[in-house]
Amino acid sequence: MADYRELWESLDMDLEKHDKLCEVLPEFYGDIYLTQENRPESMNYFNFVVSEIHGLRIKELAELKDDGKKVVGSFCIFVPDEITMAAGAVGIGLCGGSDFWIPDGEKYLPRNMCPLIKASVGAKTSGTCPYFQSADLLVGETTCDGKKKAWEILEEHVPMHVMDLPQMKRKKDKDAWTDEMKIYKDEVEKLTGEEVTKEKLDESIKLVNKKRKVLQRLYNARKSLNLPISGKDALLITQISFYDDTERFIEKTTEVCEELERRIEEGVNVFKEDTPRILITGTPMAVPNWKIHHLIESNGGAVVCEETCTGSRVLEGLVDENRETLDGQMEALSERYLGINCACFTPNEGRIDDIVRLYKEYNADGVIYNSLSFCHTYAVEYKKVKEALEKEGIPVMMIESDYSLQDAGQITTRLEAFFEMIENNKSKEEVATTK
């Protein structure tokens, strides 16, 4: 990475503490990603993005701000990128995926809280994340109680707007969410001084849909019986989609998809034949949280899909591009975003249906239900998911963990046993079909 110290200093960052973070990430990334064999060559772009993760993109944001643009940081896929773009702002995803930030987060939050929330607060309050430092406005949402209170803390450090997400999906909830879209539109217009017109929103809806379509193409390649890409590489691409320049991301991900489709034709498989195919469901995985994917794929499994907010929920469902009025567009955005089946909703049968559907579409052999420690929303929902999957005869195992690697040995032992059970079940099925 080039020397960006002057840039970071202009963002009022704690350079000494930030240096410690920069020392850890390259080795961590190298051990997880660069040791893989037979990776697609087009992944080199995403290697470059990680190598410059606090550099080149931050420089681009600084240049955009110098030209009068505003940067809006969001924490959740319920925040509509289409409106952010249509108001002339630059949207970036913000989250805390590293235990590096947790000690600073615990200065404000209790220890028995989700690591993602603690890390997010720590990333801002420590002044060690240039994405937080670049944001002119942060946008939160009411997906869990921990986040709702964390926004009050962050508001002491940076302007904050909170979108009130309904917890049910009745007509009155859809109407309320449409109103929230309009309130957010007004807020971003006030920030940028630019009006969101139907024409601008048409353009941004089409662009964000295009990004979803290229991610759909990426995920479709993972349905192949010969897997042309690892699960952790697919996860990395999806993670980078939250903060990379949208048009460049579409171009580079299209190159990956073209290579993967050639690999499928040639029968290339980055895993051994008969490797158990695993669907992950549960909490989001923000950069650099690659822990569960790495443990699965280092111990005999292959991740073929993620039913998560850093997985299928990002790319499934397009916004209707044919609405004739601005109000109609707002309704279309409300419909698409309220269609996301987050665990915060009650009832939430749609998420169970998604898991079963994706399990079949991706020819999975088992489901790993991943929940961050103290994430009560997802942990409680495991009971209903487990019952539904067992009724379908789908093997499922829950892993509750944080960002640290202290429990890696224990998780590895459980994964090995889970994969062995899957293999035994497959063997029994093969014997039964030959009789």
Short mmCIF file of C-alpha atoms in Angstrom, two decimals:
data_model
loop_
_atom_site.label_atom_id
_atom_site.label_comp_id
_atom_site.label_asym_id
_atom_site.label_seq_id
_atom_site.Cartn_x
_atom_site.Cartn_y
_atom_site.Cartn_z
CA MET A 1 0.00 0.00 0.00
CA ALA A 2 1.20 3.48 -0.86
CA ASP A 3 1.84 6.13 1.78
CA TYR A 4 -1.49 7.69 2.79
CA ARG A 5 -0.44 9.08 6.17
CA GLU A 6 -1.08 12.68 5.16
CA LEU A 7 -4.57 11.72 3.99
CA TRP A 8 -5.31 9.79 7.18
CA GLU A 9 -4.03 12.67 9.27
CA SER A 10 -6.44 15.00 7.47
CA LEU A 11 -9.25 12.67 8.56
CA ASP A 12 -8.24 13.11 12.21
CA MET A 13 -7.24 9.48 12.61
CA ASP A 14 -5.20 7.95 15.42
CA LEU A 15 -2.21 7.06 13.23
CA GLU A 16 -0.28 5.13 15.87
CA LYS A 17 -3.19 2.85 16.65
CA HIS A 18 -4.12 2.57 12.97
CA ASP A 19 -0.58 1.40 12.16
CA LYS A 20 -1.15 -1.60 14.42
CA LEU A 21 -4.28 -2.53 12.46
CA CYS A 22 -2.44 -2.18 9.15
CA GLU A 23 0.33 -4.49 10.40
CA VAL A 24 -2.09 -7.33 11.16
CA LEU A 25 -4.37 -7.38 8.11
CA PRO A 26 -1.91 -8.34 5.30
CA GLU A 27 -0.67 -11.47 7.08
CA PHE A 28 -4.19 -12.41 8.14
CA TYR A 29 -5.47 -12.01 4.57
CA GLY A 30 -2.53 -13.88 3.11
CA ASP A 31 -3.02 -16.88 5.39
CA ILE A 32 -6.70 -17.13 4.54
CA TYR A 33 -6.86 -16.14 0.88
CA LEU A 34 -3.48 -16.29 -0.83
CA THR A 35 -2.78 -19.87 0.28
CA GLN A 36 -5.71 -21.15 -1.79
CA GLU A 37 -4.86 -23.27 -4.81
CA ASN A 38 -6.27 -22.79 -8.30
CA ARG A 39 -7.95 -19.45 -7.56
CA PRO A 40 -9.55 -17.58 -10.49
CA GLU A 41 -7.04 -15.12 -11.94
CA SER A 42 -9.69 -12.40 -11.93
CA MET A 43 -9.61 -12.44 -8.12
CA ASN A 44 -6.40 -10.40 -8.40
CA TYR A 45 -8.48 -7.23 -8.53
CA PHE A 46 -10.08 -8.08 -5.19
CA ASN A 47 -6.65 -8.88 -3.74
CA PHE A 48 -5.64 -5.38 -4.81
CA VAL A 49 -8.74 -3.84 -3.20
CA VAL A 50 -7.88 -5.47 0.13
CA SER A 51 -4.24 -4.42 -0.15
CA GLU A 52 -5.47 -0.83 -0.56
CA ILE A 53 -8.48 -1.18 1.73
CA HIS A 54 -7.68 1.97 3.71
CA GLY A 55 -5.89 3.69 0.87
CA LEU A 56 -7.02 4.10 -2.71
CA ARG A 57 -10.78 4.07 -2.06
CA ILE A 58 -10.35 6.54 0.78
CA LYS A 59 -8.36 8.78 -1.56
CA GLU A 60 -11.18 8.54 -4.09
CA LEU A 61 -13.71 9.52 -1.43
CA ALA A 62 -11.53 12.47 -0.40
CA GLU A 63 -11.35 13.66 -4.01
CA LEU A 64 -15.12 13.35 -4.37
CA LYS A 65 -15.59 15.36 -1.19
CA ASP A 66 -13.21 18.01 -2.55
CA ASP A 67 -15.56 18.24 -5.55
CA GLY A 68 -18.49 18.90 -3.22
CA LYS A 69 -19.86 15.36 -2.88
CA LYS A 70 -21.15 14.06 0.43
CA VAL A 71 -20.40 10.58 1.80
CA VAL A 72 -23.16 8.59 3.51
CA GLY A 73 -22.20 5.58 5.60
CA SER A 74 -24.73 2.84 6.34
CA PHE A 75 -24.69 -0.31 8.45
CA CYS A 76 -27.43 -2.40 6.91
CA ILE A 77 -28.89 -3.57 3.60
CA PHE A 78 -32.24 -1.97 4.49
CA VAL A 79 -30.78 1.47 3.71
CA PRO A 80 -31.66 2.19 0.04
CA ASP A 81 -28.54 2.91 -2.01
CA GLU A 82 -30.80 4.08 -4.83
CA ILE A 83 -31.95 7.14 -2.89
CA THR A 84 -28.42 7.94 -1.69
CA MET A 85 -27.15 7.94 -5.27
CA ALA A 86 -30.13 9.86 -6.67
CA ALA A 87 -29.43 12.66 -4.17
CA GLY A 88 -25.89 12.95 -5.49
CA ALA A 89 -24.21 11.36 -2.46
CA VAL A 90 -21.72 8.50 -2.33
CA GLY A 91 -22.85 5.53 -0.27
CA ILE A 92 -20.44 3.24 1.59
CA GLY A 93 -21.12 0.27 3.81
CA LEU A 94 -19.88 0.56 7.38
CA CYS A 95 -19.56 -2.29 9.81
CA GLY A 96 -17.20 -3.75 12.36
CA GLY A 97 -15.85 -7.14 11.36
CA SER A 98 -12.68 -7.20 13.47
CA ASP A 99 -12.00 -7.80 17.16
CA PHE A 100 -9.33 -5.07 16.85
CA TRP A 101 -12.05 -2.47 17.50
CA ILE A 102 -13.89 -4.27 20.30
CA PRO A 103 -11.82 -2.91 23.26
CA ASP A 104 -12.62 0.64 22.16
CA GLY A 105 -16.27 -0.29 21.69
CA GLU A 106 -16.41 -1.73 25.20
CA LYS A 107 -15.52 1.70 26.58
CA TYR A 108 -19.08 2.66 25.63
CA LEU A 109 -20.96 -0.64 25.52
CA PRO A 110 -21.35 -3.67 27.82
CA ARG A 111 -19.14 -6.69 27.16
CA ASN A 112 -22.13 -9.01 26.74
CA MET A 113 -23.16 -7.41 23.46
CA CYS A 114 -22.84 -8.47 19.83
CA PRO A 115 -19.23 -8.04 18.60
CA LEU A 116 -20.41 -6.39 15.40
CA ILE A 117 -22.02 -3.54 17.31
CA LYS A 118 -19.08 -3.15 19.70
CA ALA A 119 -16.61 -3.16 16.81
CA SER A 120 -18.66 -0.61 14.84
CA VAL A 121 -18.72 1.81 17.77
CA GLY A 122 -15.04 1.14 18.46
CA ALA A 123 -14.07 1.76 14.83
CA LYS A 124 -15.54 5.26 14.96
CA THR A 125 -14.64 6.30 18.49
CA SER A 126 -11.03 5.11 18.15
CA GLY A 127 -10.49 7.09 14.95
CA THR A 128 -8.91 4.08 13.22
CA CYS A 129 -11.34 3.44 10.35
CA PRO A 130 -11.03 5.96 7.49
CA TYR A 131 -14.47 5.01 6.12
CA PHE A 132 -16.12 6.19 9.33
CA GLN A 133 -13.90 9.28 9.29
CA SER A 134 -14.89 10.06 5.69
CA ALA A 135 -18.65 9.92 6.30
CA ASP A 136 -20.66 13.15 6.49
CA LEU A 137 -23.74 11.26 7.67
CA LEU A 138 -24.29 7.83 9.19
CA VAL A 139 -27.56 5.99 8.59
CA GLY A 140 -28.73 3.40 11.07
CA GLU A 141 -31.86 1.30 11.33
CA THR A 142 -33.93 -0.38 14.04
CA THR A 143 -33.13 -4.03 13.33
CA CYS A 144 -32.15 -4.81 16.93
CA ASP A 145 -32.16 -3.20 20.37
CA GLY A 146 -28.38 -3.13 20.58
CA LYS A 147 -28.08 -1.13 17.38
CA LYS A 148 -30.83 1.28 18.38
CA LYS A 149 -28.92 2.29 21.49
CA ALA A 150 -25.55 2.29 19.71
CA TRP A 151 -26.85 4.93 17.29
CA GLU A 152 -27.36 7.26 20.26
CA ILE A 153 -23.68 6.87 21.13
CA LEU A 154 -22.46 7.40 17.57
CA GLU A 155 -24.65 10.48 17.27
CA GLU A 156 -22.35 12.14 19.80
CA HIS A 157 -19.50 11.82 17.28
CA VAL A 158 -21.07 12.30 13.84
CA PRO A 159 -24.46 13.29 12.36
CA MET A 160 -26.81 10.30 12.49
CA HIS A 161 -30.11 9.45 10.79
CA VAL A 162 -32.10 6.41 11.91
CA MET A 163 -34.64 4.63 9.71
CA ASP A 164 -37.49 3.06 11.68
CA LEU A 165 -37.83 -0.43 10.20
CA PRO A 166 -41.20 -2.10 10.91
CA GLN A 167 -40.98 -5.44 12.70
CA MET A 168 -43.91 -6.97 10.76
CA LYS A 169 -44.94 -7.03 7.09
CA ARG A 170 -48.59 -6.00 7.08
CA LYS A 171 -49.98 -3.36 4.73
CA LYS A 172 -49.68 -0.66 7.38
CA ASP A 173 -46.03 -1.67 7.89
CA LYS A 174 -45.35 -1.35 4.17
CA ASP A 175 -46.97 2.09 4.19
CA ALA A 176 -44.88 3.10 7.20
CA TRP A 177 -41.70 1.89 5.49
CA THR A 178 -42.58 3.87 2.37
CA ASP A 179 -42.86 6.94 4.58
CA GLU A 180 -39.41 6.15 6.03
CA MET A 181 -38.04 6.05 2.47
CA LYS A 182 -39.46 9.52 1.87
CA ILE A 183 -38.08 10.86 5.15
CA TYR A 184 -34.65 9.47 4.23
CA LYS A 185 -34.91 11.09 0.80
CA ASP A 186 -35.60 14.46 2.45
CA GLU A 187 -32.65 13.97 4.80
CA VAL A 188 -30.14 13.21 2.02
CA GLU A 189 -31.49 16.05 -0.14
CA LYS A 190 -30.86 18.39 2.78
CA LEU A 191 -27.32 17.02 3.14
CA THR A 192 -26.36 17.36 -0.54
CA GLY A 193 -28.55 20.24 -1.63
CA GLU A 194 -29.69 18.15 -4.61
CA GLU A 195 -33.27 17.14 -5.35
CA VAL A 196 -34.15 13.49 -5.92
CA THR A 197 -36.09 13.51 -9.18
CA LYS A 198 -37.84 10.63 -10.93
CA GLU A 199 -35.18 10.74 -13.66
CA LYS A 200 -32.29 10.51 -11.19
CA LEU A 201 -34.00 7.74 -9.27
CA ASP A 202 -34.68 5.86 -12.51
CA GLU A 203 -30.96 5.93 -13.23
CA SER A 204 -29.87 4.83 -9.75
CA ILE A 205 -32.48 2.05 -9.55
CA LYS A 206 -31.20 0.61 -12.83
CA LEU A 207 -27.57 0.85 -11.68
CA VAL A 208 -28.15 -0.86 -8.33
CA ASN A 209 -30.26 -3.53 -10.05
CA LYS A 210 -27.34 -4.07 -12.43
CA LYS A 211 -25.05 -4.65 -9.46
CA ARG A 212 -27.53 -7.16 -8.03
CA LYS A 213 -27.69 -8.95 -11.38
CA VAL A 214 -23.93 -9.42 -11.60
CA LEU A 215 -23.92 -10.79 -8.05
CA GLN A 216 -26.75 -13.13 -9.04
CA ARG A 217 -24.57 -14.31 -11.94
CA LEU A 218 -21.70 -14.93 -9.50
CA TYR A 219 -23.93 -16.93 -7.18
CA ASN A 220 -25.41 -18.92 -10.07
CA ALA A 221 -21.90 -20.16 -10.86
CA ARG A 222 -21.78 -21.64 -7.35
CA LYS A 223 -24.72 -23.91 -8.17
CA SER A 224 -22.44 -25.96 -10.42
CA LEU A 225 -21.51 -29.43 -9.16
CA ASN A 226 -17.91 -28.51 -10.06
CA LEU A 227 -17.30 -25.42 -7.94
CA PRO A 228 -15.22 -22.89 -9.91
CA ILE A 229 -14.65 -20.60 -6.90
CA SER A 230 -14.34 -20.99 -3.15
CA GLY A 231 -17.00 -19.76 -0.77
CA LYS A 232 -14.62 -17.35 0.90
CA ASP A 233 -13.71 -15.75 -2.44
CA ALA A 234 -17.43 -15.29 -3.21
CA LEU A 235 -17.91 -13.81 0.26
CA LEU A 236 -15.03 -11.39 -0.32
CA ILE A 237 -16.57 -10.15 -3.57
CA THR A 238 -19.92 -9.56 -1.86
CA GLN A 239 -18.24 -7.74 1.03
CA ILE A 240 -16.37 -5.44 -1.34
CA SER A 241 -19.62 -4.62 -3.15
CA PHE A 242 -20.62 -2.49 -0.15
CA TYR A 243 -17.91 0.13 -0.56
CA ASP A 244 -16.31 -0.13 -4.01
CA ASP A 245 -17.24 2.23 -6.84
CA THR A 246 -20.43 0.67 -8.22
CA GLU A 247 -19.66 0.78 -11.94
CA ARG A 248 -16.09 -0.49 -11.43
CA PHE A 249 -17.37 -3.26 -9.17
CA ILE A 250 -19.84 -4.37 -11.85
CA GLU A 251 -17.07 -4.42 -14.46
CA LYS A 252 -14.62 -6.41 -12.32
CA THR A 253 -17.23 -8.86 -11.04
CA THR A 254 -18.39 -9.44 -14.61
CA GLU A 255 -14.82 -10.47 -15.43
CA VAL A 256 -14.91 -12.96 -12.55
CA CYS A 257 -18.24 -14.37 -13.76
CA GLU A 258 -16.94 -14.82 -17.30
CA GLU A 259 -13.93 -16.72 -15.98
CA LEU A 260 -16.10 -18.87 -13.72
CA GLU A 261 -18.41 -19.77 -16.57
CA ARG A 262 -15.39 -20.87 -18.65
CA ARG A 263 -14.18 -22.93 -15.71
CA ILE A 264 -17.55 -24.65 -15.42
CA GLU A 265 -17.42 -25.58 -19.11
CA GLU A 266 -13.92 -26.98 -18.57
CA GLY A 267 -14.95 -28.93 -15.45
CA VAL A 268 -12.66 -27.02 -13.09
CA ASN A 269 -13.33 -27.68 -9.41
CA VAL A 270 -11.44 -25.86 -6.64
CA PHE A 271 -12.47 -28.59 -4.17
CA LYS A 272 -12.05 -32.35 -4.13
CA GLU A 273 -14.88 -34.37 -5.56
CA ASP A 274 -17.63 -35.19 -3.04
CA THR A 275 -16.64 -32.37 -0.68
CA PRO A 276 -19.71 -31.61 1.48
CA ARG A 277 -21.53 -28.57 0.10
CA ILE A 278 -22.53 -26.19 2.88
CA LEU A 279 -25.15 -23.46 2.99
CA ILE A 280 -24.43 -20.82 5.66
CA THR A 281 -27.30 -18.92 7.23
CA GLY A 282 -27.35 -16.35 9.99
CA THR A 283 -25.67 -13.09 10.92
CA PRO A 284 -23.76 -10.86 8.47
CA MET A 285 -20.00 -11.16 8.00
CA ALA A 286 -18.31 -7.79 7.61
CA VAL A 287 -14.70 -7.37 6.44
CA PRO A 288 -12.42 -8.89 7.73
CA ASN A 289 -14.68 -11.55 9.27
CA TRP A 290 -13.76 -14.59 7.15
CA LYS A 291 -13.51 -16.94 10.11
CA ILE A 292 -16.35 -19.42 9.59
CA HIS A 293 -15.80 -19.77 5.83
CA HIS A 294 -12.10 -20.37 6.40
CA LEU A 295 -12.68 -23.00 9.08
CA ILE A 296 -15.27 -24.81 6.94
CA GLU A 297 -13.11 -24.82 3.81
CA SER A 298 -9.93 -25.73 5.68
CA ASN A 299 -11.53 -28.76 7.27
CA GLY A 300 -13.25 -30.62 4.48
CA GLY A 301 -16.25 -28.50 3.45
CA ALA A 302 -17.17 -26.08 0.67
CA VAL A 303 -19.46 -23.08 1.18
CA VAL A 304 -21.83 -22.83 -1.79
CA CYS A 305 -24.19 -20.08 -0.62
CA GLU A 306 -24.90 -17.65 2.21
CA GLU A 307 -28.43 -16.83 3.33
CA THR A 308 -27.19 -13.71 5.10
CA CYS A 309 -27.02 -9.92 4.77
CA THR A 310 -23.59 -10.39 3.18
CA GLY A 311 -24.99 -13.07 0.91
CA SER A 312 -28.26 -13.81 -0.86
CA ARG A 313 -30.21 -10.99 0.78
CA VAL A 314 -27.96 -8.45 -0.97
CA LEU A 315 -28.70 -9.70 -4.46
CA GLU A 316 -32.14 -11.31 -4.47
CA GLY A 317 -35.09 -9.20 -5.55
CA LEU A 318 -34.87 -6.32 -8.02
CA VAL A 319 -36.60 -2.97 -7.70
CA ASP A 320 -39.38 -2.47 -10.26
CA GLU A 321 -37.95 -0.18 -12.94
CA ASN A 322 -41.32 0.68 -14.53
CA ARG A 323 -42.99 2.99 -12.02
CA GLU A 324 -44.27 6.18 -13.64
CA THR A 325 -44.10 8.58 -10.69
CA LEU A 326 -41.70 9.42 -7.86
CA ASP A 327 -44.26 8.16 -5.34
CA GLY A 328 -44.50 4.93 -7.33
CA GLN A 329 -40.74 4.55 -7.21
CA MET A 330 -40.80 5.02 -3.44
CA GLU A 331 -43.41 2.27 -3.16
CA ALA A 332 -41.30 0.01 -5.38
CA LEU A 333 -38.26 0.59 -3.16
CA SER A 334 -40.35 -0.12 -0.07
CA GLU A 335 -41.63 -3.38 -1.56
CA ARG A 336 -38.17 -4.61 -2.49
CA TYR A 337 -36.45 -3.75 0.77
CA LEU A 338 -39.30 -4.96 2.97
CA GLY A 339 -39.03 -8.25 1.08
CA ILE A 340 -35.70 -8.93 2.84
CA ASN A 341 -36.26 -11.73 5.36
CA CYS A 342 -34.15 -10.52 8.29
CA ALA A 343 -34.52 -12.29 11.64
CA CYS A 344 -35.81 -9.03 13.12
CA PHE A 345 -39.26 -9.70 11.63
CA THR A 346 -42.07 -11.58 13.33
CA PRO A 347 -43.45 -13.86 12.09
CA ASN A 348 -40.58 -14.81 9.78
CA GLU A 349 -41.62 -17.90 7.83
CA GLY A 350 -40.16 -16.29 4.70
CA ARG A 351 -36.62 -16.77 5.98
CA ILE A 352 -37.22 -20.46 6.62
CA ASP A 353 -38.63 -20.80 3.10
CA ASP A 354 -35.52 -19.06 1.73
CA ILE A 355 -33.16 -21.41 3.54
CA VAL A 356 -34.94 -24.53 2.27
CA ARG A 357 -35.14 -23.13 -1.27
CA LEU A 358 -31.48 -22.13 -1.38
CA TYR A 359 -30.42 -25.47 0.07
CA LYS A 360 -32.08 -27.19 -2.89
CA GLU A 361 -31.00 -24.65 -5.53
CA TYR A 362 -27.33 -24.91 -4.56
CA ASN A 363 -27.34 -28.70 -4.14
CA ALA A 364 -26.19 -28.32 -0.56
CA ASP A 365 -25.53 -31.27 1.76
CA GLY A 366 -25.91 -29.43 5.06
CA VAL A 367 -26.66 -26.10 6.70
CA ILE A 368 -24.49 -24.27 9.20
CA TYR A 369 -26.42 -21.74 11.23
CA ASN A 370 -23.89 -19.06 12.19
CA SER A 371 -24.75 -16.59 14.94
CA LEU A 372 -22.51 -13.95 16.44
CA SER A 373 -22.25 -14.17 20.23
CA PHE A 374 -25.03 -12.29 22.04
CA CYS A 375 -27.04 -11.84 18.84
CA HIS A 376 -30.32 -12.78 20.49
CA THR A 377 -32.39 -12.13 17.35
CA TYR A 378 -30.69 -14.86 15.33
CA ALA A 379 -29.96 -17.17 18.25
CA VAL A 380 -33.63 -17.35 19.26
CA GLU A 381 -34.79 -17.93 15.68
CA TYR A 382 -32.58 -21.02 15.42
CA LYS A 383 -35.22 -23.15 17.15
CA LYS A 384 -37.83 -22.67 14.42
CA VAL A 385 -35.25 -22.97 11.63
CA LYS A 386 -33.84 -26.19 13.10
CA GLU A 387 -37.29 -27.75 13.42
CA ALA A 388 -38.19 -26.86 9.83
CA LEU A 389 -34.92 -28.19 8.40
CA GLU A 390 -35.09 -31.44 10.36
CA LYS A 391 -38.63 -31.93 9.04
CA GLU A 392 -37.17 -31.63 5.52
CA GLY A 393 -34.39 -34.09 6.38
CA ILE A 394 -31.72 -31.36 6.08
CA PRO A 395 -28.65 -31.68 8.36
CA VAL A 396 -28.10 -28.51 10.38
CA MET A 397 -25.60 -27.37 13.01
CA MET A 398 -25.41 -24.09 14.91
CA ILE A 399 -22.11 -22.28 15.52
CA GLU A 400 -22.24 -19.35 17.92
CA SER A 401 -18.97 -17.45 17.99
CA ASP A 402 -17.27 -14.06 17.99
CA TYR A 403 -14.39 -12.71 15.87
CA SER A 404 -11.52 -14.21 17.86
CA LEU A 405 -9.81 -17.48 16.90
CA GLN A 406 -9.72 -18.80 20.46
CA ASP A 407 -12.51 -21.28 19.75
CA ALA A 408 -11.16 -22.34 16.32
CA GLY A 409 -10.08 -25.76 17.62
CA GLN A 410 -13.45 -26.49 19.16
CA ILE A 411 -15.28 -25.37 16.01
CA THR A 412 -12.97 -27.49 13.85
CA THR A 413 -13.79 -30.60 15.89
CA ARG A 414 -17.51 -29.94 15.53
CA LEU A 415 -17.20 -29.31 11.79
CA GLU A 416 -15.29 -32.54 11.23
CA ALA A 417 -18.01 -34.47 13.07
CA PHE A 418 -20.72 -32.69 11.07
CA PHE A 419 -19.05 -33.46 7.74
CA GLU A 420 -18.59 -37.09 8.78
CA MET A 421 -22.29 -37.32 9.59
CA ILE A 422 -23.14 -35.88 6.16
CA GLU A 423 -20.87 -38.43 4.45
CA ASN A 424 -22.45 -41.27 6.42
CA ASN A 425 -25.93 -40.09 5.47
CA LYS A 426 -24.95 -39.90 1.80
CA SER A 427 -23.49 -43.40 1.95
CA LYS A 428 -26.72 -44.76 3.47
CA GLU A 429 -28.76 -43.07 0.77
CA GLU A 430 -26.56 -44.54 -1.96
CA VAL A 431 -26.93 -48.03 -0.48
CA ALA A 432 -30.69 -47.58 -0.25
CA THR A 433 -30.99 -46.51 -3.89
CA THR A 434 -29.02 -49.56 -5.14
CA LYS A 435 -31.31 -52.06 -3.41
#
